[in-house]
CSV table of C-alpha atoms in Angstrom, one decimal:
chain,number,residue,atom,x,y,z
A,160,MET,CA,4.2,-20.3,-15.3
A,161,SER,CA,6.2,-17.9,-16.3
A,162,ASN,CA,7.7,-14.9,-15.5
A,163,SER,CA,7.8,-11.9,-16.9
A,164,THR,CA,8.2,-8.2,-16.1
A,165,VAL,CA,6.9,-4.5,-17.6
A,166,GLU,CA,8.0,-1.7,-18.4
A,167,LYS,CA,5.3,1.3,-19.8
A,168,LEU,CA,7.4,2.7,-22.8
A,169,THR,CA,4.9,5.4,-22.7
A,170,PRO,CA,0.9,6.1,-22.0
A,171,THR,CA,0.0,3.9,-24.0
A,172,ARG,CA,2.5,0.9,-25.3
A,173,ALA,CA,4.2,-1.4,-22.4
A,174,LYS,CA,7.3,-3.7,-23.3
A,175,LEU,CA,7.2,-8.0,-21.1
A,176,THR,CA,9.9,-9.4,-21.1
A,177,ILE,CA,8.8,-12.9,-20.5
A,178,THR,CA,11.2,-15.5,-19.3
A,179,VAL,CA,10.3,-19.7,-19.9
A,180,THR,CA,12.1,-21.9,-18.3
A,181,GLN,CA,13.1,-25.4,-19.7
A,182,ASP,CA,10.0,-26.5,-17.7
A,183,ASP,CA,8.0,-24.3,-19.0
A,184,LEU,CA,8.2,-24.7,-22.1
A,185,LYS,CA,8.1,-29.0,-21.7
A,186,PRO,CA,4.1,-29.3,-23.1
A,187,SER,CA,4.6,-27.0,-25.5
A,188,ILE,CA,8.3,-29.5,-27.1
A,189,ALA,CA,5.8,-32.4,-25.8
A,190,HIS,CA,3.8,-30.5,-28.2
A,191,ALA,CA,5.6,-30.1,-30.9
A,192,TYR,CA,6.7,-33.6,-31.4
A,193,GLU,CA,3.1,-35.1,-31.9
A,194,HIS,CA,2.6,-32.6,-34.3
A,195,ILE,CA,5.4,-32.6,-36.9
A,196,ALA,CA,5.1,-36.7,-36.3
A,197,GLN,CA,0.9,-35.4,-38.2
A,198,ASP,CA,3.1,-33.8,-40.7
A,199,VAL,CA,6.2,-35.7,-41.2
A,200,GLN,CA,6.2,-39.2,-43.4
A,201,ILE,CA,9.4,-41.0,-43.3
A,202,PRO,CA,9.7,-44.8,-44.9
A,203,GLY,CA,9.4,-47.1,-41.5
A,204,PHE,CA,7.2,-44.9,-40.0
A,205,ARG,CA,3.6,-44.9,-39.7
A,206,LYS,CA,2.3,-40.7,-40.1
A,207,GLY,CA,2.0,-40.0,-36.7
A,208,LYS,CA,4.8,-42.3,-34.8
A,209,VAL,CA,7.6,-40.8,-35.8
A,210,PRO,CA,10.0,-41.0,-32.8
A,211,ALA,CA,11.6,-37.6,-32.0
A,212,PRO,CA,15.1,-39.2,-32.2
A,213,ILE,CA,13.7,-39.3,-35.7
A,214,ILE,CA,12.4,-36.1,-35.9
A,215,ASP,CA,15.6,-34.5,-34.1
A,216,GLN,CA,17.4,-36.8,-36.6
A,217,ARG,CA,15.9,-35.9,-40.1
A,218,ILE,CA,14.8,-32.2,-38.9
A,219,GLY,CA,16.5,-31.0,-36.5
A,220,ARG,CA,15.5,-29.9,-32.9
A,221,GLY,CA,15.5,-26.4,-34.5
A,222,ALA,CA,12.7,-26.6,-35.3
A,223,VAL,CA,11.7,-28.5,-32.3
A,224,ILE,CA,11.8,-26.0,-30.0
A,225,GLU,CA,10.7,-23.5,-33.3
A,226,HIS,CA,7.4,-24.7,-33.1
A,227,ALA,CA,6.7,-25.4,-29.6
A,228,VAL,CA,7.6,-21.0,-29.5
A,229,ASN,CA,5.3,-20.5,-32.2
A,230,GLU,CA,2.7,-22.9,-29.9
A,231,GLY,CA,3.1,-21.6,-26.8
A,232,LEU,CA,3.5,-17.5,-27.4
A,233,ASP,CA,0.2,-16.5,-27.0
A,234,LYS,CA,-0.5,-18.6,-24.1
A,235,PHE,CA,2.9,-17.0,-22.6
A,236,PHE,CA,1.4,-13.1,-23.6
A,237,ARG,CA,-1.7,-14.1,-22.8
A,238,GLU,CA,-1.1,-15.1,-19.1
A,239,ALA,CA,1.9,-12.0,-18.8
A,240,ALA,CA,-0.4,-9.6,-19.9
A,241,SER,CA,-3.0,-10.8,-17.3
A,242,GLU,CA,-0.1,-11.6,-14.4
A,243,HIS,CA,0.6,-7.4,-14.6
A,244,SER,CA,-3.2,-6.2,-15.4
A,245,LEU,CA,-2.4,-4.6,-19.0
A,246,ARG,CA,-5.5,-3.8,-20.9
A,247,VAL,CA,-4.7,-4.7,-24.5
A,248,VAL,CA,-6.0,-3.1,-27.6
A,249,GLY,CA,-3.1,-3.3,-29.4
A,250,ARG,CA,-1.7,-6.2,-31.6
A,251,PRO,CA,1.1,-8.0,-29.5
A,252,ALA,CA,4.4,-8.0,-31.8
A,253,ALA,CA,7.3,-10.5,-29.8
A,254,ASP,CA,10.8,-9.9,-30.4
A,255,ILE,CA,12.7,-13.8,-29.6
A,256,THR,CA,16.6,-12.6,-27.6
A,257,GLN,CA,17.5,-16.1,-25.8
A,258,TRP,CA,16.6,-19.4,-27.5
A,259,PRO,CA,16.6,-22.1,-24.7
A,260,ASN,CA,20.2,-24.3,-26.1
A,261,GLU,CA,19.3,-26.7,-29.0
A,262,LYS,CA,20.5,-29.9,-27.4
A,263,ASP,CA,18.7,-30.5,-24.9
A,264,PHE,CA,17.0,-27.5,-24.1
A,265,SER,CA,17.8,-26.5,-21.6
A,266,GLY,CA,18.4,-22.7,-20.4
A,267,ASP,CA,15.4,-20.2,-20.6
A,268,LEU,CA,13.3,-18.6,-24.0
A,269,ILE,CA,13.4,-15.0,-23.5
A,270,VAL,CA,11.1,-13.1,-25.2
A,271,GLU,CA,10.3,-9.0,-25.2
A,272,VAL,CA,6.6,-8.2,-26.3
A,273,GLU,CA,5.4,-4.6,-27.2
A,274,VAL,CA,1.8,-3.6,-27.1
A,275,ASP,CA,-0.7,-0.7,-26.8
A,276,VAL,CA,-2.5,-1.2,-24.0
A,277,ARG,CA,-5.0,1.3,-22.8
A,278,PRO,CA,-3.8,4.2,-21.1
A,279,GLU,CA,-4.9,5.1,-16.9
A,280,ILE,CA,-6.8,7.6,-17.2
A,281,GLU,CA,-9.6,9.5,-13.9
A,282,VAL,CA,-13.2,10.9,-14.4
A,283,PRO,CA,-14.2,13.5,-12.3
A,284,ALA,CA,-16.7,13.2,-10.4
A,285,LEU,CA,-20.1,13.0,-12.2
A,286,SER,CA,-22.0,14.8,-9.3
A,287,ASP,CA,-20.5,18.0,-10.3
A,288,ILE,CA,-21.7,18.3,-13.7
A,289,THR,CA,-24.4,19.8,-14.8
A,290,LEU,CA,-25.9,19.0,-18.5
A,291,THR,CA,-29.1,21.1,-20.2
A,292,VAL,CA,-31.1,19.5,-22.9
A,293,ASP,CA,-34.1,20.9,-24.7
A,294,ALA,CA,-37.7,21.1,-22.8
A,295,VAL,CA,-40.3,18.8,-23.6
A,296,GLU,CA,-43.1,20.4,-24.8
A,297,ALA,CA,-46.1,17.7,-25.3
A,298,ASP,CA,-48.4,20.6,-26.7
A,299,GLU,CA,-51.5,19.1,-28.5
A,300,ALA,CA,-50.0,20.0,-32.3
A,301,ALA,CA,-47.6,18.0,-31.5
A,302,LEU,CA,-50.6,14.6,-29.8
A,303,ASP,CA,-52.4,15.6,-33.1
A,304,GLU,CA,-48.8,14.3,-35.3
A,305,GLU,CA,-48.9,11.3,-32.9
A,306,LEU,CA,-52.9,10.7,-33.4
A,307,ASP,CA,-52.3,11.2,-37.7
A,308,LYS,CA,-49.0,9.2,-37.6
A,309,LEU,CA,-51.9,6.6,-36.0
A,310,ARG,CA,-54.4,7.2,-38.0
A,311,ALA,CA,-52.6,7.4,-41.6
A,312,ARG,CA,-52.4,3.0,-40.1
A,313,PHE,CA,-55.2,2.9,-40.8
A,314,GLY,CA,-55.9,4.8,-44.1
A,315,THR,CA,-57.4,3.4,-47.1
A,316,LEU,CA,-56.1,4.7,-50.3
A,317,ILE,CA,-58.4,6.1,-52.9
A,318,PRO,CA,-57.0,6.2,-56.8
A,319,VAL,CA,-57.7,10.0,-57.8
A,320,ASP,CA,-57.7,11.8,-61.4
A,321,ARG,CA,-54.8,14.4,-61.2
A,322,PRO,CA,-50.9,15.2,-61.0
A,323,ALA,CA,-49.8,13.0,-57.7
A,324,ALA,CA,-48.1,15.6,-54.9
A,325,LYS,CA,-46.4,15.1,-51.8
A,326,GLY,CA,-47.9,12.0,-49.9
A,327,ASP,CA,-49.9,10.5,-52.2
A,328,PHE,CA,-49.3,6.7,-53.5
A,329,VAL,CA,-48.5,6.0,-57.1
A,330,GLU,CA,-47.8,3.2,-58.7
A,331,LEU,CA,-44.7,2.8,-61.3
A,332,ASP,CA,-43.2,1.0,-63.1
A,333,LEU,CA,-39.4,1.6,-63.1
A,334,VAL,CA,-36.5,0.4,-65.5
A,335,ALA,CA,-32.6,2.2,-65.3
A,336,ALA,CA,-30.3,1.8,-68.1
A,337,ILE,CA,-27.1,2.4,-68.2
A,338,ASP,CA,-25.8,3.6,-72.5
A,339,GLY,CA,-28.8,2.2,-73.4
A,340,THR,CA,-28.4,-0.9,-72.0
A,341,GLU,CA,-31.1,-2.1,-69.1
A,342,ILE,CA,-29.1,-3.4,-66.1
A,343,ASP,CA,-32.4,-3.8,-63.8
A,344,ARG,CA,-36.8,-3.5,-64.3
A,345,ALA,CA,-39.1,-3.4,-61.6
A,346,GLU,CA,-43.1,-3.2,-61.9
A,347,GLY,CA,-45.7,-2.4,-59.6
A,348,VAL,CA,-44.1,-0.9,-57.9
A,349,SER,CA,-46.2,1.2,-54.9
A,350,TYR,CA,-44.4,4.3,-53.2
A,351,GLU,CA,-44.7,7.8,-51.3
A,352,VAL,CA,-44.2,10.2,-52.5
A,353,GLY,CA,-41.7,12.5,-50.6
A,354,SER,CA,-41.2,10.1,-48.0
A,355,GLY,CA,-37.5,10.0,-49.9
A,356,GLU,CA,-37.0,5.8,-49.4
A,357,LEU,CA,-36.8,5.2,-53.2
A,358,LEU,CA,-33.9,6.8,-56.1
A,359,GLU,CA,-32.6,10.3,-54.8
A,360,GLY,CA,-34.3,12.6,-58.1
A,361,ILE,CA,-37.8,10.4,-58.4
A,362,ASP,CA,-39.8,12.7,-55.8
A,363,ASP,CA,-39.0,15.6,-58.4
A,364,ALA,CA,-39.6,13.8,-61.8
A,365,VAL,CA,-42.9,11.9,-60.7
A,366,GLU,CA,-44.4,14.7,-58.5
A,367,SER,CA,-47.0,16.4,-60.7
A,368,LEU,CA,-47.6,13.5,-63.1
A,369,THR,CA,-51.3,11.8,-63.3
A,370,ALA,CA,-52.0,8.3,-64.5
A,371,GLY,CA,-50.0,7.2,-67.4
A,372,GLU,CA,-47.4,9.7,-67.9
A,373,ASP,CA,-43.5,8.6,-68.2
A,374,THR,CA,-40.3,10.4,-67.4
A,375,THR,CA,-37.4,9.8,-67.4
A,376,PHE,CA,-34.3,11.1,-64.7
A,377,ARG,CA,-30.9,10.1,-63.9
A,378,SER,CA,-29.6,9.0,-60.6
A,379,LYS,CA,-27.2,6.6,-58.4
A,380,LEU,CA,-28.1,3.4,-57.2
A,381,VAL,CA,-27.4,2.6,-54.3
A,382,GLY,CA,-28.0,-1.6,-54.8
A,383,GLY,CA,-27.6,-4.6,-57.2
A,384,ASP,CA,-24.3,-5.3,-59.1
A,385,HIS,CA,-24.0,-1.3,-60.2
A,386,ALA,CA,-23.5,-0.2,-57.4
A,387,GLY,CA,-22.9,3.6,-57.2
A,388,GLU,CA,-22.7,4.2,-60.8
A,389,GLU,CA,-25.5,6.7,-62.5
A,390,ALA,CA,-27.9,5.6,-64.3
A,391,GLU,CA,-30.8,6.9,-66.6
A,392,VAL,CA,-34.3,6.0,-65.0
A,393,SER,CA,-38.0,5.9,-66.7
A,394,VAL,CA,-40.7,6.0,-64.7
A,395,THR,CA,-44.0,5.4,-65.3
A,396,ILE,CA,-47.7,6.2,-63.0
A,397,LYS,CA,-49.5,3.8,-63.2
A,398,ALA,CA,-51.1,5.2,-60.5
A,399,VAL,CA,-52.4,8.5,-58.7
A,400,LYS,CA,-54.0,6.9,-55.1
A,401,GLU,CA,-53.9,9.4,-51.4
A,402,ARG,CA,-55.0,8.5,-48.5
A,403,GLU,CA,-58.2,8.8,-47.0
A,404,LEU,CA,-58.1,9.0,-43.2
A,405,PRO,CA,-60.7,7.5,-40.7
A,406,GLU,CA,-62.7,9.6,-38.4
A,407,VAL,CA,-61.8,10.3,-35.0
A,408,ASP,CA,-63.9,9.3,-33.1
A,409,ASP,CA,-64.3,6.5,-30.8
A,410,ASP,CA,-65.1,3.7,-32.8
A,411,PHE,CA,-62.0,4.9,-35.1
A,412,ALA,CA,-60.2,4.6,-30.3
A,413,GLN,CA,-61.9,0.8,-30.8
A,414,ILE,CA,-60.5,-0.2,-34.0
A,415,ALA,CA,-56.5,1.2,-33.3
A,416,SER,CA,-56.4,0.7,-29.9
A,417,GLU,CA,-57.1,-0.7,-26.8
A,418,PHE,CA,-59.0,1.9,-25.6
A,419,ASP,CA,-63.1,2.3,-26.6
A,420,THR,CA,-63.0,6.3,-26.8
A,421,ILE,CA,-61.7,9.7,-28.0
A,422,GLY,CA,-60.2,10.6,-24.7
A,423,GLU,CA,-58.6,7.7,-23.5
A,424,LEU,CA,-56.6,7.0,-26.6
A,425,ARG,CA,-55.5,10.5,-27.1
A,426,ASP,CA,-54.5,10.2,-23.3
A,427,SER,CA,-51.7,7.4,-23.7
A,428,LEU,CA,-51.1,9.0,-27.3
A,429,ALA,CA,-50.2,12.1,-24.8
A,430,GLU,CA,-47.7,9.5,-22.4
A,431,ARG,CA,-46.6,7.8,-25.7
A,432,VAL,CA,-45.5,12.0,-26.5
A,433,ASN,CA,-44.0,13.0,-23.2
A,434,GLU,CA,-41.8,9.5,-23.1
A,435,GLN,CA,-40.7,10.3,-26.7
A,436,GLY,CA,-39.5,13.5,-25.5
A,437,VAL,CA,-37.7,12.1,-22.4
A,438,PHE,CA,-35.9,9.6,-24.9
A,439,ALA,CA,-34.6,12.0,-27.0
A,440,GLN,CA,-33.4,14.4,-23.6
A,441,GLY,CA,-31.4,11.4,-22.3
A,442,SER,CA,-30.2,10.6,-25.5
A,443,ALA,CA,-29.0,14.1,-25.7
A,444,ALA,CA,-27.9,13.9,-22.1
A,445,ARG,CA,-25.8,11.1,-23.1
A,446,ASP,CA,-24.0,12.8,-26.4
A,447,GLN,CA,-23.5,16.2,-23.9
A,448,LEU,CA,-22.0,13.9,-21.1
A,449,ILE,CA,-19.9,12.4,-24.0
A,450,GLU,CA,-18.5,16.1,-25.3
A,451,ALA,CA,-18.3,16.8,-21.2
A,452,LEU,CA,-15.6,14.4,-19.7
A,453,LEU,CA,-14.4,14.4,-23.5
A,454,GLU,CA,-13.3,18.1,-23.5
A,455,LYS,CA,-12.4,17.4,-19.5
A,456,ILE,CA,-9.9,14.2,-19.5
A,457,GLU,CA,-6.2,14.2,-20.8
A,458,ILE,CA,-6.4,10.8,-23.8
A,459,PRO,CA,-3.7,9.9,-25.4
A,460,VAL,CA,-4.5,7.6,-28.9
A,461,PRO,CA,-1.7,5.1,-29.6
A,462,PRO,CA,-0.5,6.4,-32.4
A,463,GLN,CA,0.3,3.0,-34.5
A,464,LEU,CA,-3.3,1.7,-33.8
A,465,ILE,CA,-5.0,4.4,-35.0
A,466,GLU,CA,-2.5,4.5,-38.1
A,467,ASP,CA,-3.7,1.0,-39.0
A,468,GLU,CA,-7.3,1.5,-38.8
A,469,VAL,CA,-6.8,4.1,-40.9
A,470,HIS,CA,-5.4,2.6,-43.6
A,471,ASN,CA,-7.4,0.0,-43.4
A,472,HIS,CA,-10.2,1.4,-43.2
A,473,LEU,CA,-9.5,3.6,-46.9
A,474,GLU,CA,-8.4,0.8,-48.3
A,475,SER,CA,-11.6,-0.7,-47.6
A,476,GLU,CA,-12.8,2.3,-49.3
A,477,SER,CA,-10.1,2.7,-52.3
A,478,ARG,CA,-9.0,6.1,-50.7
A,479,LEU,CA,-5.9,5.8,-49.5
A,480,GLU,CA,-4.4,9.2,-51.7
A,481,ASP,CA,-7.4,11.3,-50.5
A,482,ASP,CA,-5.5,13.0,-47.7
A,483,GLU,CA,-8.6,14.9,-46.9
A,484,HIS,CA,-10.5,11.8,-45.8
A,485,ARG,CA,-7.3,10.7,-44.1
A,486,ALA,CA,-8.0,13.2,-41.9
A,487,GLU,CA,-11.5,12.5,-41.0
A,488,VAL,CA,-10.8,9.1,-40.7
A,489,THR,CA,-8.1,10.0,-38.3
A,490,GLU,CA,-10.2,12.5,-36.4
A,491,ALA,CA,-13.3,10.0,-35.7
A,492,SER,CA,-11.2,7.3,-35.0
A,493,GLU,CA,-9.2,9.0,-32.4
A,494,LYS,CA,-12.4,10.7,-30.7
A,495,GLN,CA,-13.9,6.7,-31.2
A,496,PHE,CA,-10.9,5.1,-29.2
A,497,ARG,CA,-11.2,8.3,-25.7
A,498,THR,CA,-14.4,7.5,-25.3
A,499,GLN,CA,-14.2,4.0,-25.4
A,500,VAL,CA,-11.1,4.6,-23.0
A,501,LEU,CA,-13.6,6.2,-21.2
A,502,LEU,CA,-16.6,4.6,-21.0
A,503,ASP,CA,-14.7,1.6,-20.7
A,504,THR,CA,-13.0,2.8,-17.4
A,505,ILE,CA,-16.6,4.0,-15.9
A,506,ALA,CA,-18.0,0.7,-16.6
A,507,GLU,CA,-15.1,-0.7,-14.1
A,508,GLN,CA,-15.5,1.6,-11.3
A,509,SER,CA,-18.4,1.0,-11.3
A,510,ASP,CA,-18.7,-2.4,-11.3
A,511,VAL,CA,-21.3,-3.0,-14.4
A,512,GLN,CA,-21.3,-6.8,-15.1
A,513,VAL,CA,-23.4,-7.7,-18.6
A,514,SER,CA,-26.9,-9.2,-17.9
A,515,GLN,CA,-27.7,-12.6,-20.7
A,516,GLU,CA,-31.1,-10.7,-21.2
A,517,GLU,CA,-29.4,-7.3,-21.9
A,518,LEU,CA,-26.5,-9.2,-23.8
A,519,SER,CA,-30.2,-11.1,-26.6
A,520,GLN,CA,-32.0,-8.1,-25.9
A,521,TYR,CA,-28.2,-5.7,-28.3
A,522,LEU,CA,-28.1,-8.4,-30.3
A,523,ILE,CA,-31.9,-8.8,-31.3
A,524,GLN,CA,-31.2,-4.9,-31.9
A,525,SER,CA,-27.8,-5.2,-33.5
A,526,ALA,CA,-29.0,-8.3,-36.1
A,527,ALA,CA,-32.0,-6.0,-36.9
A,528,GLN,CA,-29.7,-3.2,-38.0
A,529,TYR,CA,-27.1,-5.0,-40.1
A,530,GLY,CA,-30.6,-6.8,-41.9
A,531,MET,CA,-29.7,-10.6,-40.1
A,532,ALA,CA,-31.6,-13.4,-39.0
A,533,PRO,CA,-30.4,-13.2,-35.5
A,534,GLN,CA,-28.9,-16.8,-35.8
A,535,GLU,CA,-27.0,-15.7,-38.4
A,536,PHE,CA,-25.6,-12.7,-37.4
A,537,VAL,CA,-24.2,-14.3,-34.1
A,538,GLU,CA,-21.9,-17.3,-36.6
A,539,ALA,CA,-21.0,-13.9,-38.2
A,540,LEU,CA,-19.6,-13.0,-34.3
A,541,GLN,CA,-18.2,-16.5,-33.6
A,542,SER,CA,-16.8,-17.0,-36.3
A,543,SER,CA,-14.9,-14.3,-35.6
A,544,ASN,CA,-14.2,-14.7,-32.0
A,545,GLN,CA,-16.3,-11.6,-31.9
A,546,LEU,CA,-18.8,-12.7,-29.2
A,547,PRO,CA,-16.9,-11.2,-26.1
A,548,ALA,CA,-15.5,-8.0,-28.1
A,549,LEU,CA,-19.3,-8.1,-27.9
A,550,VAL,CA,-19.9,-8.2,-24.6
A,551,GLY,CA,-17.4,-5.3,-23.8
A,552,GLU,CA,-19.8,-3.3,-26.1
A,553,VAL,CA,-23.4,-3.4,-24.0
A,554,ALA,CA,-21.3,-2.8,-21.1
A,555,ARG,CA,-20.0,0.0,-22.8
A,556,ASN,CA,-23.6,1.5,-23.2
A,557,LYS,CA,-24.5,0.1,-19.2
A,558,ALA,CA,-21.5,2.2,-18.1
A,559,LEU,CA,-23.4,5.3,-20.1
A,560,ALA,CA,-26.0,5.3,-18.8
A,561,ILE,CA,-25.1,4.2,-15.0
A,562,ALA,CA,-23.3,7.6,-15.9
A,563,LEU,CA,-25.9,9.8,-16.6
A,564,GLY,CA,-28.1,9.1,-13.7
A,565,LYS,CA,-24.5,10.7,-11.8
A,566,VAL,CA,-24.8,13.6,-13.4
A,567,ASN,CA,-27.2,16.6,-12.9
A,568,VAL,CA,-29.9,17.3,-16.8
A,569,VAL,CA,-32.1,20.2,-17.1
A,570,ASP,CA,-34.0,21.6,-19.8
A,571,SER,CA,-34.1,24.9,-21.3
A,572,ASN,CA,-36.8,26.1,-19.1
A,573,GLY,CA,-34.2,24.8,-15.8
A,574,LYS,CA,-36.5,22.5,-14.6
A,575,ALA,CA,-34.9,19.7,-13.0
A,576,VAL,CA,-35.5,16.1,-15.6
A,577,ASP,CA,-35.8,12.8,-14.8
A,578,LEU,CA,-34.3,11.0,-16.6
A,579,SER,CA,-34.8,7.5,-13.5
A,580,SER,CA,-36.2,5.4,-16.5
A,581,LEU,CA,-33.2,5.7,-19.5
A,582,VAL,CA,-30.6,4.1,-16.0
A,583,ALA,CA,-29.7,0.8,-16.0
A,584,VAL,CA,-30.1,-1.4,-14.1
A,585,GLU,CA,-26.6,-3.3,-12.6
A,586,GLU,CA,-27.2,-7.5,-13.0
A,587,GLU,CA,-24.2,-10.0,-12.4
A,588,ALA,CA,-23.4,-13.1,-15.1
A,589,GLU,CA,-20.5,-14.4,-15.1
A,590,GLU,CA,-18.9,-12.7,-19.3
A,591,GLU,CA,-18.8,-16.8,-19.5
A,592,ALA,CA,-22.0,-17.7,-19.3
A,593,VAL,CA,-23.0,-14.7,-20.9
A,594,VAL,CA,-21.7,-15.3,-24.1
A,595,ALA,CA,-22.6,-19.2,-23.7
A,596,GLU,CA,-26.0,-17.9,-23.9
A,597,ALA,CA,-25.4,-16.1,-27.0
A,598,GLU,CA,-24.7,-18.9,-28.9
A,599,ALA,CA,-28.0,-20.4,-27.0
A,600,ILE,CA,-30.2,-17.9,-29.0
A,601,ALA,CA,-28.2,-18.9,-32.1
A,602,ASP,CA,-28.8,-22.3,-32.2
A,603,GLU,CA,-32.8,-22.1,-30.6
A,604,ALA,CA,-33.4,-19.5,-33.5
A,605,ALA,CA,-32.5,-21.8,-35.9
A,606,ASP,CA,-34.4,-24.7,-34.7
A,607,GLU,CA,-37.0,-22.5,-34.5
A,608,GLU,CA,-35.8,-21.8,-38.4
A,609,ALA,CA,-35.7,-25.1,-39.3
A,610,ALA,CA,-39.1,-25.9,-37.7
A,611,ALA,CA,-41.1,-23.2,-39.8
A,612,GLU,CA,-39.4,-24.1,-43.1
A,613,LYS,CA,-40.8,-27.5,-42.5
A,614,LYS,CA,-44.6,-26.0,-42.5
A,615,THR,CA,-44.2,-24.2,-44.9
A,616,ALA,CA,-45.4,-26.5,-48.0
A,617,ALA,CA,-46.7,-23.3,-50.8
A,618,LYS,CA,-44.3,-21.7,-52.4
A,619,LYS,CA,-44.1,-18.1,-51.6
A,620,PRO,CA,-44.4,-16.5,-54.5
A,621,ALA,CA,-41.8,-13.7,-56.4
A,622,ALA,CA,-41.3,-10.2,-54.9
A,623,LYS,CA,-41.7,-7.5,-56.5
A,624,LYS,CA,-38.3,-4.8,-56.9
A,625,ALA,CA,-37.0,-1.3,-57.3
A,626,PRO,CA,-33.6,-1.0,-59.0
A,627,ALA,CA,-32.7,1.4,-55.9
A,628,LYS,CA,-33.9,-0.1,-53.3
A,629,LYS,CA,-30.7,0.1,-50.8
A,630,ALA,CA,-29.8,-2.3,-48.1
A,631,PRO,CA,-27.9,-1.3,-45.0
A,632,ALA,CA,-25.3,-2.4,-45.1
A,633,LYS,CA,-22.4,-3.3,-42.4
A,634,LYS,CA,-19.7,-0.4,-40.8
A,635,ALA,CA,-16.5,-1.9,-41.8
A,636,ASP,CA,-14.9,0.0,-39.6
A,637,ASP,CA,-17.2,-0.3,-36.8
A,638,ALA,CA,-16.8,-5.0,-37.3
A,639,ASP,CA,-13.2,-3.4,-37.4
A,640,GLU,CA,-13.4,-1.5,-33.7
A,641,LYS,CA,-14.8,-4.4,-31.7
A,642,LYS,CA,-12.7,-7.2,-32.9
A,643,ALA,CA,-11.3,-8.9,-29.9
A,644,PRO,CA,-7.7,-7.3,-28.3
A,645,ALA,CA,-5.5,-9.3,-27.2
A,646,LYS,CA,-4.9,-11.2,-30.7
A,647,LYS,CA,-1.1,-13.6,-31.0
A,648,PRO,CA,2.5,-12.0,-31.4
A,649,ALA,CA,3.9,-11.8,-34.2
A,650,ALA,CA,7.2,-13.9,-33.2
A,651,LYS,CA,10.3,-13.7,-35.2
A,652,LYS,CA,11.8,-16.6,-36.1
A,653,ALA,CA,15.1,-17.3,-35.9
A,654,PRO,CA,17.6,-19.5,-37.9
A,655,ALA,CA,18.4,-23.3,-36.4
A,656,LYS,CA,21.7,-22.2,-35.4
A,657,LYS,CA,23.8,-23.7,-32.3
A,658,ALA,CA,22.1,-22.0,-29.3
A,659,ALA,CA,25.7,-20.3,-28.6
A,660,ASP,CA,25.2,-18.7,-31.8
A,661,LYS,CA,21.5,-17.4,-30.6
A,662,ALA,CA,22.6,-16.5,-27.8
A,663,GLU,CA,25.1,-14.4,-29.5
């Protein structure tokens, strides 16, 4: 193994000096000859069978050394970073200050690698922190609202001969045009007035219209080839329907639930309302805890890492010249970095382990948020080497839940809040096993999908689409944030000179 030393340049920047001996470099030298032999074509020799002396003569030992160093540099860097327990968060930059002798490969390879690292912080005693959240009021109004939501699911739509109002359902024909040219059309679209789930401005346009009437309005499209462009949308009301809700009685309870009486159903809904309130309290407490800790702890950020992330974000939006937006993205990126450092530190101090079940649940939930099938989502993570980073994301969430169990939480009435149901339960699992489980999810889901496709003999009817329904967009900055931190150092190539020249 190569020898190395570390120098802390700043709280977020370190320099590794790695010395690779001739013996350490030998395996890389051997691989270099093998790879070069596969790539070159020399008369009289089969591909891959070119002897080392011929490669030395035709290609030069300088090229062999360069190939060997470029191949082994990542391994040397990772070993050195692990030896000194460096938590790498950025892309390493390598500078080769001494090369082995070209004549006989003698002498050491010396590499200096600078890299951004996670700063060391001290988390204050969590038991000294008190958070205040809104009190949960499980009153009759909240219970009635929950009951009405359930009734709505079992309601029936009745055609009415009157203008459409908020809460009604309308059947629409939509035509979107830009500069007089039709670019999209949808017929027979069912839409709930006031839901805001279709096009901006459509609620104002259709409210007060009756069946058979039409109107036009302008709106910015959020889907399809013309996303972001403003279009003139023609809408025709084909029908107006109101939802007729079922009576609140024992018959409804038996239809809508496993309960026999409306009293039992109301008790169950009251329990659900209370659980939702506790969940809201927990969510508010988590946000407050992060803010409280960030205020208490000075967490430095690596300037170049943040600058690169901001540049990539703005470039993806074609807003590199927008200074105001740059300031906003910079502030958000710095806070995101500090939050990650905070949660990673808590995870280490709490010896957080991620179980296979926890990762599986997170993968399924994340896939749904991105509008992707689980196996498709896992395959995308695999192709970009993001599965290990996702394990870290799950660990951060779990660390926050554990930390939440160590602070004091009271409601606005001064009553202690019990969030024990939201506190994580630690389960030991090796990261390699967890990642393997994630890959197995992809394979299993793919097999299930293939089996389902074989069973489906009839063609599915074509779905009606509206011209402005927006698909869930992937967050580029989140994806960037989850990238595996340890990337291959970018080494500066040296020309094939004599060893003495290089040493100078």
